[in-house]
Amino acid sequence: MSAHCQLTGATPGFGKKISHSHRRTSRRFDPNIQRRRYWLPSEGRHVRLTLSTKGIKTVDVIGIEAAVARIRARGGKV
């Protein structure tokens, strides 16, 4: 599964691990990505979205119709 949120656009961040001896090695900070299924009443079907936990909370606040409109406005496929 791609570490990318369809709604917020969250992608992995990159940085360094720093050991006790202060050696630096590369690491990746992945967003908390979940696959959620929502009922889309306007189209009479379910849609499956790949969302970060922040994106899930955003859908809870603005509603699924507005969230799908935002995703489509960003050029995403639903």
XYZ file of C-alpha atoms in Angstrom:
78
model
C 0.000 0.000 0.000
C 1.321 3.396 -0.951
C 2.046 5.685 2.009
C 0.003 8.554 0.550
C -3.254 10.133 1.772
C -5.798 10.867 -0.977
C -7.424 13.726 0.972
C -4.610 15.567 2.753
C -1.777 14.560 0.423
C 0.367 13.375 3.352
C 3.482 11.545 2.127
C 6.487 10.064 3.923
C 9.067 12.388 5.424
C 12.748 11.571 5.451
C 15.386 12.148 8.093
C 18.138 10.508 10.089
C 18.274 7.998 12.923
C 20.818 9.081 15.498
C 22.342 6.327 17.629
C 23.751 6.698 21.115
C 27.213 7.120 19.577
C 25.708 9.818 17.313
C 26.109 7.899 14.047
C 23.491 8.981 11.520
C 21.621 6.610 9.209
C 18.716 7.388 6.901
C 15.152 6.632 7.948
C 11.620 7.260 6.724
C 8.697 8.720 8.683
C 5.520 7.156 7.236
C 2.087 8.724 7.845
C -0.499 6.513 9.554
C -2.359 5.307 6.437
C -5.637 3.366 6.670
C -8.029 2.062 4.005
C -11.614 3.066 4.777
C -14.853 2.275 2.972
C -17.543 4.969 2.894
C -21.081 5.015 1.477
C -21.428 7.758 -1.137
C -25.187 8.508 -1.286
C -25.043 10.788 -4.351
C -23.648 7.951 -6.479
C -25.384 5.099 -4.649
C -22.181 3.140 -4.088
C -19.345 2.532 -1.667
C -15.948 4.144 -2.198
C -12.708 2.865 -0.711
C -10.267 5.615 0.231
C -6.658 5.497 1.383
C -6.535 8.084 4.163
C -4.228 9.193 6.938
C -5.779 9.330 10.407
C -5.956 13.126 10.046
C -7.823 12.588 6.763
C -10.308 10.257 8.503
C -10.999 12.934 11.122
C -11.441 15.503 8.333
C -14.050 13.273 6.649
C -15.878 12.996 9.988
C -16.048 16.809 10.216
C -16.812 17.874 6.612
C -18.659 14.765 5.410
C -17.904 12.243 2.695
C -19.490 14.261 -0.148
C -17.252 17.304 0.498
C -14.206 15.052 0.997
C -14.756 13.313 -2.359
C -15.207 16.726 -4.004
C -11.836 17.838 -2.550
C -10.115 14.661 -3.748
C -11.504 15.112 -7.259
C -10.489 18.799 -7.237
C -6.900 17.727 -6.496
C -7.078 15.440 -9.562
C -7.506 12.216 -7.622
C -9.596 9.271 -8.774
C -12.434 7.995 -6.576
